[in-house]
Amino acid sequence: MDIVLTFFGRFHPLLVHLPIGFILMGLLFECYKKKIQPAATVLKFIFFWASVSSLLSIVSGIFQFLQEGYIWGNIQGHFIAGVATFVLTLGFYLFLKGNVFALRIPRLFYTLGLFISLMITGHLGGNITHGDNHLTEPLEALVGINNKSEVRFLNVDDYSRQKVYSGLIEPILSKKCVRCHNPKKAKGQLQMHTYAALQKGGKNGIILDFNSPESSEILNRIHLPEFEKKHMPPRAQKQLTQAEKDIINYWVLKGAPEFKTLGELGFNEIQLNSFMVQENEEVYPSIELDLPDKKTIDSLQSMGILITPVKQNSNLLFLSTINYKAFSDNDLGLLASLNKHIVSIDLSDSNVTDAVFTSLSKFSNLVSIKLNRTAISGQGIDQLSKLDNLKKIHLINTNLKSEAIHIISGFKPLIKAFVFQFNRDLRSEISLSPEILVRFDFGNYLLEDLPSDTVVY
Amino acid sequence: MNDIEKKLLNEYVLNQASINSRRHFLKDCTLGLGGIAFGSLLKSCAPSGSPNLFGGERTLNPLAPLSPPKLPKVKNVIYLHMVGAPSQLEMFDYKPELHKLHDQLCPESLLKGKKFAFIQGVPKMLGPQAKFTQAGASGNWISDNLPHFKKVIDDVAFLKAVNTDQFNHGPAQLLMHTGSARFGRPSLGSWATYGLGSENQNLPGFVVLTSGGTPDAGKSVWGSGFLPSVYQGIQCRSKGDPVLYIKDPKGVSRNLKRELLSSINEINYQEFKAQEDPEILTRINQYEMAYRMQITVPEVMDIENEPESVQKMYGVTPGKESFANNCLLARKMVSSGVRFVQLYDWGWDSHGDSPANAVDLGLRNKCKEIDRPITALLLDLKQRGLLDETLVVWGAEFGRTPMQENREGRDMGYKGRDHHGDAFTMWMAGGGIKKGVVHGQTDDIGYTAVEGKVSVHDINATILHLLGFDHEEFTYDFQGRPFRLTDVEGNIIREILS
């Protein structure tokens, strides 16, 4: 019997479209009744079948509710509005037939009421199947609500003290499972929003098996191949990543404790890497900046200057003159409004001269400077000592004087400098302590000939 | 209307009809929904997340540079692929135990359930045909076949237990470079250019250089698969014209060429406005790029204007096709802003069927051909401050067996080894890579992985990671589902990341 009910219940999503179509059609005729003048029999015919299909929808809906683990609180509104629609449809049908009781109520009450109740029923029904924000979701993007949950939530320093469940498992589940397994919508009668709910399990019993963890239903479900019907999350939904699967697996096999910490369960950094807050931002200063000025960027780009964020959605910029070699000292003025944003600049092969150093010293967040194959000699390079974030400077094949090397070696914090010169050996012109010397790459590497070079086998 | 006009009109109508395929019809019929579909089409040209502030012009220039989603460790990749699969047992994977088993019959247990390309019956074991020493501060093992490489051994991270499930060259090469052993997927370099574009607007973002021959899998290993074709690798030759047909035909001046191109592009652009097919933009851009490349490519491809000392360091022979030339070219490309340089060197298939294919003869000569250039490449990148922002990958489609090949059950004329994908060696060096580490270990005879086994997908996931991509999020919608380079696999090899 259960099977028959479930089967019939599954027709609910199909059946509901019939009364919607019939009723709307009837109402349209109603609106145009002066122009089209449909025979009274046609209207009666339409609303008769509208009543029948509404009734069938309600019945199938009730079956679905009983069989599929919906929660009364969630479908209450939809149900009441549905019944109201049915009552109004039937009433209007009787009205058309000339029933005396039905005639006591004005025609407009029926039609308007029908329209409103139909909309409400439909909307609430849609929310049940597609989620509360189904309609409004596309709009949220418009007005800038972005609730895409942040994936990374662990810190390298203190991750081992985090609780496994609250710090790691819960965020994963709430991102990938709770949408369908919550008190409002408990697919398979399973809720996953709390630890207690997980313990309770679903329609087919527990999903965490504390006695033999490896046969826990939750693991079976996530490890099934994606095309299997029972695979979770269902196909076409946002899937668990491999790392997430591994983590859930590890946790369940360790007995799925609620309060143990990551350290206690022996999680290591590598396992958790994709959950760690990325640290490589450290290369660049972590500062809050306004959006860079659009006009400046447009005009730079139209000159052929390459300017891009260091990564997506970052306000820190990389600038390069690779496609505009005519760039000269004066052009640096164009960048003035971006003097906080530019963290990496490559003016190699351009026409800049020693005047560039004064201008560059105003770009307070610069981390890397490239001036390869330019005419600079290093006059005024001391200005760059103001740049607290500077980590790297490239001065390959320039007119660099050896004094400049000494000045750079005094920069704090120490920076790495690439000062390879093709035609001369700068290194022989200076004397610096070994610990400072390693900060400079003088290049001129050679590969000596080896006797074996000429042997042929 | 005269005859010619009629004919033209006729042709136009026919043309329109042929373009108006069923798909276009469906789109046009959906009451302006076509417009929305177009929007998503264009989006497919630009990976999501590119802020309008910078990357808006992707529609006109599919190679416009984009920022990766995560902070990248490297900007460029130089991928050195030894076509034919060199023997790890004569280069990097030191197996003294294998010596002791030399010439003994292979134990049955090793052969059970295994498939080989050529080995039949019970082969003999073949001891390492090279002397090994420890080198560098790391003390990592390396064979005497690579004497120069010892100088840079502390800069590289070895993967000693790479695994592939393919044992024939073609499919294995495809798997390595496209993430699938069958045709049709975009190559790693195409993914990278698709995601990042090209910084130098006068050079392609993805260049391929070959020496000795084309890989068995053909040009598909640098193909763009289902990505727009503008992202495929451009093969440059170090002999003759760098790019085929790059010179203007006799009698056509550069100005005339410019005018011709402008007119063609104008027509194409109108066609694009009518058909909204992004491949048309690709075509426009390729014409423009080819025009600009006519000047810049010969410049970059000219190795003779490099200083003597540099030429000598690499051991180049200008005017000839060689791996050494290609290494120097790779460095030149990368310093000119080319994103992805793919080198293929042919001739590593040491089956033992000829002296050239013997692990104690031809293989040594091959090692010599790459030893100096690769070492020079790493040193040159370093002295130019490029090694920090470039990833150098060395590898092949698979490795070779510790058994001696016995084709058709008979002893071979020379010492050779069969294809073997269970465990072989690759290495990476450059930005984001830990220096001097070894990850992965094979058993005493170098037959299977006992620790730190990594897959082809793991390697590609790691490369994408270094370029600033999450390999699980970096997708392209095709035939109704998102595709990834790493399919549904791949774990970043954190052990070799700094």
PDB file of N, CA, C and O in Angstrom, chain A residues 241 273 280 294 297 306-307 309 311-312 317-318 322-323 370 392 394 396 418 420 422 443-450 452-453 455 457, chain B residues 48-49 53-54 65 67-68 71-72 75 147-148 151 199-201 307 313 336 364-365 368 372 379 382-385 388-389 472 494:
ATOM      1  N   THR A 241      34.314  17.894  -2.357  1.00  0.00           N
ATOM      2  CA  THR A 241      35.626  17.751  -2.983  1.00  0.00           C
ATOM      3  C   THR A 241      36.290  16.505  -2.402  1.00  0.00           C
ATOM      4  O   THR A 241      35.856  15.972  -1.376  1.00  0.00           O
ATOM      5  N   ASN A 273      45.061  21.043   4.200  1.00  0.00           N
ATOM      6  CA  ASN A 273      45.554  22.213   3.497  1.00  0.00           C
ATOM      7  C   ASN A 273      44.488  23.017   2.768  1.00  0.00           C
ATOM      8  O   ASN A 273      44.506  24.240   2.767  1.00  0.00           O
ATOM      9  N   ASN A 280      49.698  32.696   1.629  1.00  0.00           N
ATOM     10  CA  ASN A 280      50.658  33.307   0.723  1.00  0.00           C
ATOM     11  C   ASN A 280      50.352  34.774   0.417  1.00  0.00           C
ATOM     12  O   ASN A 280      51.091  35.412  -0.286  1.00  0.00           O
ATOM     13  N   LYS A 294      38.965  53.790 -11.939  1.00  0.00           N
ATOM     14  CA  LYS A 294      38.654  53.178 -13.241  1.00  0.00           C
ATOM     15  C   LYS A 294      39.195  53.986 -14.411  1.00  0.00           C
ATOM     16  O   LYS A 294      39.732  53.444 -15.373  1.00  0.00           O
ATOM     17  N   ILE A 297      42.867  53.454 -14.920  1.00  0.00           N
ATOM     18  CA  ILE A 297      43.148  52.135 -15.483  1.00  0.00           C
ATOM     19  C   ILE A 297      42.804  52.090 -16.959  1.00  0.00           C
ATOM     20  O   ILE A 297      43.582  51.605 -17.789  1.00  0.00           O
ATOM     21  N   LEU A 306      50.087  47.158 -19.359  1.00  0.00           N
ATOM     22  CA  LEU A 306      49.424  46.005 -18.768  1.00  0.00           C
ATOM     23  C   LEU A 306      49.213  46.269 -17.283  1.00  0.00           C
ATOM     24  O   LEU A 306      50.164  46.582 -16.564  1.00  0.00           O
ATOM     25  N   ILE A 307      47.972  46.183 -16.844  1.00  0.00           N
ATOM     26  CA  ILE A 307      47.715  46.368 -15.423  1.00  0.00           C
ATOM     27  C   ILE A 307      46.641  45.401 -14.983  1.00  0.00           C
ATOM     28  O   ILE A 307      45.538  45.392 -15.524  1.00  0.00           O
ATOM     29  N   PRO A 309      45.045  42.893 -11.478  1.00  0.00           N
ATOM     30  CA  PRO A 309      45.123  42.579 -10.050  1.00  0.00           C
ATOM     31  C   PRO A 309      46.063  41.392  -9.843  1.00  0.00           C
ATOM     32  O   PRO A 309      46.159  40.539 -10.731  1.00  0.00           O
ATOM     33  N   LYS A 311      45.584  38.938  -8.024  1.00  0.00           N
ATOM     34  CA  LYS A 311      44.710  37.780  -8.130  1.00  0.00           C
ATOM     35  C   LYS A 311      43.292  38.321  -8.251  1.00  0.00           C
ATOM     36  O   LYS A 311      43.061  39.514  -8.035  1.00  0.00           O
ATOM     37  N   GLN A 312      42.356  37.438  -8.573  1.00  0.00           N
ATOM     38  CA  GLN A 312      40.995  37.906  -8.790  1.00  0.00           C
ATOM     39  C   GLN A 312      40.461  38.645  -7.567  1.00  0.00           C
ATOM     40  O   GLN A 312      40.711  38.245  -6.434  1.00  0.00           O
ATOM     41  N   LEU A 317      47.711  45.682  -7.348  1.00  0.00           N
ATOM     42  CA  LEU A 317      47.900  45.604  -8.788  1.00  0.00           C
ATOM     43  C   LEU A 317      49.333  45.298  -9.209  1.00  0.00           C
ATOM     44  O   LEU A 317      50.288  45.645  -8.512  1.00  0.00           O
ATOM     45  N   PHE A 318      49.419  44.670 -10.366  1.00  0.00           N
ATOM     46  CA  PHE A 318      50.698  44.440 -11.038  1.00  0.00           C
ATOM     47  C   PHE A 318      50.688  45.265 -12.309  1.00  0.00           C
ATOM     48  O   PHE A 318      49.707  45.268 -13.046  1.00  0.00           O
ATOM     49  N   ILE A 322      55.436  45.794 -20.743  1.00  0.00           N
ATOM     50  CA  ILE A 322      55.912  44.832 -21.736  1.00  0.00           C
ATOM     51  C   ILE A 322      55.376  45.156 -23.130  1.00  0.00           C
ATOM     52  O   ILE A 322      56.051  44.920 -24.129  1.00  0.00           O
ATOM     53  N   ASN A 323      54.182  45.726 -23.190  1.00  0.00           N
ATOM     54  CA  ASN A 323      53.602  46.049 -24.494  1.00  0.00           C
ATOM     55  C   ASN A 323      53.695  47.540 -24.822  1.00  0.00           C
ATOM     56  O   ASN A 323      53.090  48.018 -25.770  1.00  0.00           O
ATOM     57  N   LYS A 370      61.048  45.763 -11.225  1.00  0.00           N
ATOM     58  CA  LYS A 370      61.925  45.268 -12.288  1.00  0.00           C
ATOM     59  C   LYS A 370      62.305  46.419 -13.206  1.00  0.00           C
ATOM     60  O   LYS A 370      61.429  47.109 -13.738  1.00  0.00           O
ATOM     61  N   LYS A 392      62.056  42.543  -3.523  1.00  0.00           N
ATOM     62  CA  LYS A 392      62.847  42.086  -4.671  1.00  0.00           C
ATOM     63  C   LYS A 392      63.063  43.223  -5.638  1.00  0.00           C
ATOM     64  O   LYS A 392      62.155  44.007  -5.902  1.00  0.00           O
ATOM     65  N   HIS A 394      64.978  43.888  -9.549  1.00  0.00           N
ATOM     66  CA  HIS A 394      65.693  43.306 -10.692  1.00  0.00           C
ATOM     67  C   HIS A 394      66.366  44.426 -11.473  1.00  0.00           C
ATOM     68  O   HIS A 394      65.684  45.315 -11.971  1.00  0.00           O
ATOM     69  N   ILE A 396      68.907  43.863 -14.025  1.00  0.00           N
ATOM     70  CA  ILE A 396      69.785  43.091 -14.911  1.00  0.00           C
ATOM     71  C   ILE A 396      70.104  43.870 -16.172  1.00  0.00           C
ATOM     72  O   ILE A 396      69.231  44.515 -16.765  1.00  0.00           O
ATOM     73  N   PHE A 418      68.624  41.144  -8.134  1.00  0.00           N
ATOM     74  CA  PHE A 418      69.199  40.468  -9.298  1.00  0.00           C
ATOM     75  C   PHE A 418      69.966  41.500 -10.103  1.00  0.00           C
ATOM     76  O   PHE A 418      69.375  42.415 -10.668  1.00  0.00           O
ATOM     77  N   PHE A 420      72.720  40.818 -12.402  1.00  0.00           N
ATOM     78  CA  PHE A 420      73.534  40.212 -13.445  1.00  0.00           C
ATOM     79  C   PHE A 420      73.784  41.218 -14.580  1.00  0.00           C
ATOM     80  O   PHE A 420      72.851  41.827 -15.094  1.00  0.00           O
ATOM     81  N   PHE A 422      75.697  41.527 -18.330  1.00  0.00           N
ATOM     82  CA  PHE A 422      76.291  40.687 -19.375  1.00  0.00           C
ATOM     83  C   PHE A 422      77.797  40.844 -19.516  1.00  0.00           C
ATOM     84  O   PHE A 422      78.536  39.890 -19.540  1.00  0.00           O
ATOM     85  N   GLY A 443      74.860  36.572 -11.183  1.00  0.00           N
ATOM     86  CA  GLY A 443      74.770  35.808 -12.424  1.00  0.00           C
ATOM     87  C   GLY A 443      76.118  35.408 -12.965  1.00  0.00           C
ATOM     88  O   GLY A 443      77.027  35.067 -12.194  1.00  0.00           O
ATOM     89  N   ASN A 444      76.234  35.487 -14.269  1.00  0.00           N
ATOM     90  CA  ASN A 444      77.461  35.054 -14.948  1.00  0.00           C
ATOM     91  C   ASN A 444      77.808  33.607 -14.640  1.00  0.00           C
ATOM     92  O   ASN A 444      78.971  33.260 -14.485  1.00  0.00           O
ATOM     93  N   TYR A 445      76.815  32.792 -14.530  1.00  0.00           N
ATOM     94  CA  TYR A 445      77.081  31.379 -14.285  1.00  0.00           C
ATOM     95  C   TYR A 445      77.675  30.763 -15.529  1.00  0.00           C
ATOM     96  O   TYR A 445      77.318  31.117 -16.655  1.00  0.00           O
ATOM     97  N   LEU A 446      78.570  29.858 -15.305  1.00  0.00           N
ATOM     98  CA  LEU A 446      79.175  29.163 -16.441  1.00  0.00           C
ATOM     99  C   LEU A 446      79.098  27.667 -16.188  1.00  0.00           C
ATOM    100  O   LEU A 446      79.070  27.224 -15.044  1.00  0.00           O
ATOM    101  N   LEU A 447      79.081  26.933 -17.261  1.00  0.00           N
ATOM    102  CA  LEU A 447      79.174  25.491 -17.128  1.00  0.00           C
ATOM    103  C   LEU A 447      80.499  25.070 -17.732  1.00  0.00           C
ATOM    104  O   LEU A 447      80.669  25.129 -18.947  1.00  0.00           O
ATOM    105  N   GLU A 448      81.418  24.690 -16.872  1.00  0.00           N
ATOM    106  CA  GLU A 448      82.732  24.314 -17.408  1.00  0.00           C
ATOM    107  C   GLU A 448      82.600  23.058 -18.276  1.00  0.00           C
ATOM    108  O   GLU A 448      81.674  22.269 -18.100  1.00  0.00           O
ATOM    109  N   ASP A 449      83.519  22.931 -19.209  1.00  0.00           N
ATOM    110  CA  ASP A 449      83.508  21.732 -20.047  1.00  0.00           C
ATOM    111  C   ASP A 449      83.993  20.546 -19.227  1.00  0.00           C
ATOM    112  O   ASP A 449      84.903  20.671 -18.408  1.00  0.00           O
ATOM    113  N   LEU A 450      83.378  19.418 -19.426  1.00  0.00           N
ATOM    114  CA  LEU A 450      83.809  18.197 -18.755  1.00  0.00           C
ATOM    115  C   LEU A 450      84.399  17.257 -19.803  1.00  0.00           C
ATOM    116  O   LEU A 450      83.986  17.288 -20.965  1.00  0.00           O
ATOM    117  N   SER A 452      83.874  14.285 -20.246  1.00  0.00           N
ATOM    118  CA  SER A 452      82.865  13.374 -20.789  1.00  0.00           C
ATOM    119  C   SER A 452      82.011  14.044 -21.870  1.00  0.00           C
ATOM    120  O   SER A 452      81.303  13.363 -22.607  1.00  0.00           O
ATOM    121  N   ASP A 453      82.106  15.380 -21.955  1.00  0.00           N
ATOM    122  CA  ASP A 453      81.250  16.089 -22.904  1.00  0.00           C
ATOM    123  C   ASP A 453      81.428  15.609 -24.336  1.00  0.00           C
ATOM    124  O   ASP A 453      80.500  15.645 -25.142  1.00  0.00           O
ATOM    125  N   VAL A 455      82.654  12.573 -25.325  1.00  0.00           N
ATOM    126  CA  VAL A 455      82.569  11.121 -25.573  1.00  0.00           C
ATOM    127  C   VAL A 455      81.255  10.815 -26.278  1.00  0.00           C
ATOM    128  O   VAL A 455      80.211  11.327 -25.912  1.00  0.00           O
ATOM    129  N   TYR A 457      78.868   7.522 -27.384  1.00  0.00           N
ATOM    130  CA  TYR A 457      78.719   6.071 -27.190  1.00  0.00           C
ATOM    131  C   TYR A 457      78.185   5.401 -28.445  1.00  0.00           C
ATOM    132  O   TYR A 457      77.425   6.001 -29.176  1.00  0.00           O
TER     133      TYR A 457
ATOM    134  N   SER B  48      35.132  32.732 -15.014  1.00  0.00           N
ATOM    135  CA  SER B  48      34.338  33.569 -14.124  1.00  0.00           C
ATOM    136  C   SER B  48      35.226  34.321 -13.146  1.00  0.00           C
ATOM    137  O   SER B  48      36.325  33.914 -12.845  1.00  0.00           O
ATOM    138  N   GLY B  49      34.704  35.407 -12.662  1.00  0.00           N
ATOM    139  CA  GLY B  49      35.412  36.123 -11.616  1.00  0.00           C
ATOM    140  C   GLY B  49      36.306  37.239 -12.131  1.00  0.00           C
ATOM    141  O   GLY B  49      36.864  37.976 -11.369  1.00  0.00           O
ATOM    142  N   LEU B  53      36.473  45.704 -14.291  1.00  0.00           N
ATOM    143  CA  LEU B  53      37.410  46.809 -14.252  1.00  0.00           C
ATOM    144  C   LEU B  53      38.608  46.529 -15.145  1.00  0.00           C
ATOM    145  O   LEU B  53      39.167  47.414 -15.754  1.00  0.00           O
ATOM    146  N   PHE B  54      39.018  45.268 -15.229  1.00  0.00           N
ATOM    147  CA  PHE B  54      40.242  44.964 -15.970  1.00  0.00           C
ATOM    148  C   PHE B  54      40.013  44.098 -17.204  1.00  0.00           C
ATOM    149  O   PHE B  54      40.566  44.343 -18.244  1.00  0.00           O
ATOM    150  N   PRO B  65      45.090  39.364 -20.793  1.00  0.00           N
ATOM    151  CA  PRO B  65      45.565  38.767 -19.550  1.00  0.00           C
ATOM    152  C   PRO B  65      44.517  38.827 -18.445  1.00  0.00           C
ATOM    153  O   PRO B  65      43.803  39.819 -18.321  1.00  0.00           O
ATOM    154  N   SER B  67      43.724  37.664 -14.144  1.00  0.00           N
ATOM    155  CA  SER B  67      44.371  37.246 -12.909  1.00  0.00           C
ATOM    156  C   SER B  67      43.798  35.915 -12.478  1.00  0.00           C
ATOM    157  O   SER B  67      42.611  35.676 -12.641  1.00  0.00           O
ATOM    158  N   PRO B  68      44.611  35.055 -11.899  1.00  0.00           N
ATOM    159  CA  PRO B  68      44.092  33.789 -11.397  1.00  0.00           C
ATOM    160  C   PRO B  68      43.310  34.016 -10.111  1.00  0.00           C
ATOM    161  O   PRO B  68      43.474  35.047  -9.468  1.00  0.00           O
ATOM    162  N   LEU B  71      46.455  33.726  -5.321  1.00  0.00           N
ATOM    163  CA  LEU B  71      47.754  34.327  -5.558  1.00  0.00           C
ATOM    164  C   LEU B  71      48.685  33.272  -6.149  1.00  0.00           C
ATOM    165  O   LEU B  71      48.924  32.245  -5.540  1.00  0.00           O
ATOM    166  N   PRO B  72      49.199  33.497  -7.352  1.00  0.00           N
ATOM    167  CA  PRO B  72      50.026  32.469  -7.981  1.00  0.00           C
ATOM    168  C   PRO B  72      51.443  32.448  -7.422  1.00  0.00           C
ATOM    169  O   PRO B  72      51.933  33.468  -6.942  1.00  0.00           O
ATOM    170  N   LYS B  75      54.441  32.526 -12.708  1.00  0.00           N
ATOM    171  CA  LYS B  75      53.734  33.137 -13.827  1.00  0.00           C
ATOM    172  C   LYS B  75      53.889  32.318 -15.093  1.00  0.00           C
ATOM    173  O   LYS B  75      53.069  32.388 -15.996  1.00  0.00           O
ATOM    174  N   PRO B 147      76.278  14.529 -15.624  1.00  0.00           N
ATOM    175  CA  PRO B 147      77.296  15.175 -14.768  1.00  0.00           C
ATOM    176  C   PRO B 147      77.022  16.656 -14.510  1.00  0.00           C
ATOM    177  O   PRO B 147      77.243  17.137 -13.400  1.00  0.00           O
ATOM    178  N   HIS B 148      76.554  17.380 -15.503  1.00  0.00           N
ATOM    179  CA  HIS B 148      76.315  18.813 -15.288  1.00  0.00           C
ATOM    180  C   HIS B 148      75.164  19.054 -14.322  1.00  0.00           C
ATOM    181  O   HIS B 148      75.186  19.978 -13.522  1.00  0.00           O
ATOM    182  N   LYS B 151      75.134  20.087 -10.641  1.00  0.00           N
ATOM    183  CA  LYS B 151      75.312  21.471 -10.209  1.00  0.00           C
ATOM    184  C   LYS B 151      74.002  22.115  -9.745  1.00  0.00           C
ATOM    185  O   LYS B 151      74.001  23.053  -8.953  1.00  0.00           O
ATOM    186  N   GLU B 199      50.519  37.815 -21.524  1.00  0.00           N
ATOM    187  CA  GLU B 199      50.939  39.162 -21.141  1.00  0.00           C
ATOM    188  C   GLU B 199      51.500  39.923 -22.320  1.00  0.00           C
ATOM    189  O   GLU B 199      51.312  41.121 -22.444  1.00  0.00           O
ATOM    190  N   ASN B 200      52.221  39.235 -23.171  1.00  0.00           N
ATOM    191  CA  ASN B 200      52.795  39.903 -24.330  1.00  0.00           C
ATOM    192  C   ASN B 200      51.820  39.805 -25.484  1.00  0.00           C
ATOM    193  O   ASN B 200      51.518  38.730 -25.974  1.00  0.00           O
ATOM    194  N   GLN B 201      51.309  40.961 -25.931  1.00  0.00           N
ATOM    195  CA  GLN B 201      50.267  40.897 -26.950  1.00  0.00           C
ATOM    196  C   GLN B 201      50.822  40.601 -28.336  1.00  0.00           C
ATOM    197  O   GLN B 201      50.077  40.463 -29.288  1.00  0.00           O
ATOM    198  N   PRO B 307      74.427  36.584 -26.116  1.00  0.00           N
ATOM    199  CA  PRO B 307      75.876  36.633 -25.894  1.00  0.00           C
ATOM    200  C   PRO B 307      76.520  35.250 -26.108  1.00  0.00           C
ATOM    201  O   PRO B 307      75.902  34.229 -25.795  1.00  0.00           O
ATOM    202  N   MET B 313      77.044  28.180 -22.925  1.00  0.00           N
ATOM    203  CA  MET B 313      76.540  27.518 -21.729  1.00  0.00           C
ATOM    204  C   MET B 313      75.475  26.478 -22.097  1.00  0.00           C
ATOM    205  O   MET B 313      75.487  25.357 -21.604  1.00  0.00           O
ATOM    206  N   SER B 336      60.156  36.976 -22.390  1.00  0.00           N
ATOM    207  CA  SER B 336      59.344  37.895 -23.195  1.00  0.00           C
ATOM    208  C   SER B 336      57.869  37.797 -22.858  1.00  0.00           C
ATOM    209  O   SER B 336      57.045  38.344 -23.569  1.00  0.00           O
ATOM    210  N   ARG B 364      72.785   7.065 -23.204  1.00  0.00           N
ATOM    211  CA  ARG B 364      73.825   7.964 -22.688  1.00  0.00           C
ATOM    212  C   ARG B 364      73.980   9.181 -23.581  1.00  0.00           C
ATOM    213  O   ARG B 364      74.196  10.291 -23.105  1.00  0.00           O
ATOM    214  N   ASN B 365      73.886   8.951 -24.888  1.00  0.00           N
ATOM    215  CA  ASN B 365      73.988  10.091 -25.807  1.00  0.00           C
ATOM    216  C   ASN B 365      72.804  11.042 -25.629  1.00  0.00           C
ATOM    217  O   ASN B 365      72.962  12.259 -25.659  1.00  0.00           O
ATOM    218  N   LYS B 368      73.330  13.110 -22.661  1.00  0.00           N
ATOM    219  CA  LYS B 368      74.283  14.165 -22.972  1.00  0.00           C
ATOM    220  C   LYS B 368      73.582  15.332 -23.674  1.00  0.00           C
ATOM    221  O   LYS B 368      73.888  16.487 -23.427  1.00  0.00           O
ATOM    222  N   ARG B 372      73.511  19.292 -20.366  1.00  0.00           N
ATOM    223  CA  ARG B 372      74.021  20.663 -20.349  1.00  0.00           C
ATOM    224  C   ARG B 372      72.896  21.690 -20.557  1.00  0.00           C
ATOM    225  O   ARG B 372      72.768  22.635 -19.767  1.00  0.00           O
ATOM    226  N   LEU B 379      70.172  27.505 -14.536  1.00  0.00           N
ATOM    227  CA  LEU B 379      71.096  28.552 -14.089  1.00  0.00           C
ATOM    228  C   LEU B 379      70.748  29.897 -14.725  1.00  0.00           C
ATOM    229  O   LEU B 379      70.787  30.939 -14.064  1.00  0.00           O
ATOM    230  N   LYS B 382      67.811  31.427 -13.229  1.00  0.00           N
ATOM    231  CA  LYS B 382      68.159  31.928 -11.906  1.00  0.00           C
ATOM    232  C   LYS B 382      68.834  33.287 -12.005  1.00  0.00           C
ATOM    233  O   LYS B 382      68.453  34.236 -11.331  1.00  0.00           O
ATOM    234  N   GLN B 383      69.820  33.411 -12.888  1.00  0.00           N
ATOM    235  CA  GLN B 383      70.570  34.672 -12.948  1.00  0.00           C
ATOM    236  C   GLN B 383      69.727  35.808 -13.513  1.00  0.00           C
ATOM    237  O   GLN B 383      70.072  36.973 -13.372  1.00  0.00           O
ATOM    238  N   ARG B 384      68.629  35.478 -14.159  1.00  0.00           N
ATOM    239  CA  ARG B 384      67.752  36.524 -14.671  1.00  0.00           C
ATOM    240  C   ARG B 384      66.557  36.768 -13.732  1.00  0.00           C
ATOM    241  O   ARG B 384      65.584  37.415 -14.118  1.00  0.00           O
ATOM    242  N   GLY B 385      66.627  36.187 -12.569  1.00  0.00           N
ATOM    243  CA  GLY B 385      65.549  36.399 -11.600  1.00  0.00           C
ATOM    244  C   GLY B 385      64.240  35.782 -12.037  1.00  0.00           C
ATOM    245  O   GLY B 385      63.174  36.178 -11.583  1.00  0.00           O
ATOM    246  N   ASP B 388      62.337  32.160  -9.808  1.00  0.00           N
ATOM    247  CA  ASP B 388      61.335  32.357  -8.752  1.00  0.00           C
ATOM    248  C   ASP B 388      59.915  32.371  -9.287  1.00  0.00           C
ATOM    249  O   ASP B 388      58.973  32.101  -8.559  1.00  0.00           O
ATOM    250  N   GLU B 389      59.753  32.798 -10.546  1.00  0.00           N
ATOM    251  CA  GLU B 389      58.395  32.959 -11.048  1.00  0.00           C
ATOM    252  C   GLU B 389      58.105  32.019 -12.212  1.00  0.00           C
ATOM    253  O   GLU B 389      57.150  32.224 -12.946  1.00  0.00           O
ATOM    254  N   GLU B 472      39.960  21.982  -8.810  1.00  0.00           N
ATOM    255  CA  GLU B 472      38.588  21.488  -8.711  1.00  0.00           C
ATOM    256  C   GLU B 472      37.564  22.538  -9.117  1.00  0.00           C
ATOM    257  O   GLU B 472      36.420  22.230  -9.420  1.00  0.00           O
ATOM    258  N   ARG B 494      51.537  18.446  -1.819  1.00  0.00           N
ATOM    259  CA  ARG B 494      52.011  19.474  -0.884  1.00  0.00           C
ATOM    260  C   ARG B 494      53.452  19.217  -0.453  1.00  0.00           C
ATOM    261  O   ARG B 494      54.155  20.137  -0.068  1.00  0.00           O
TER     262      ARG B 494
END
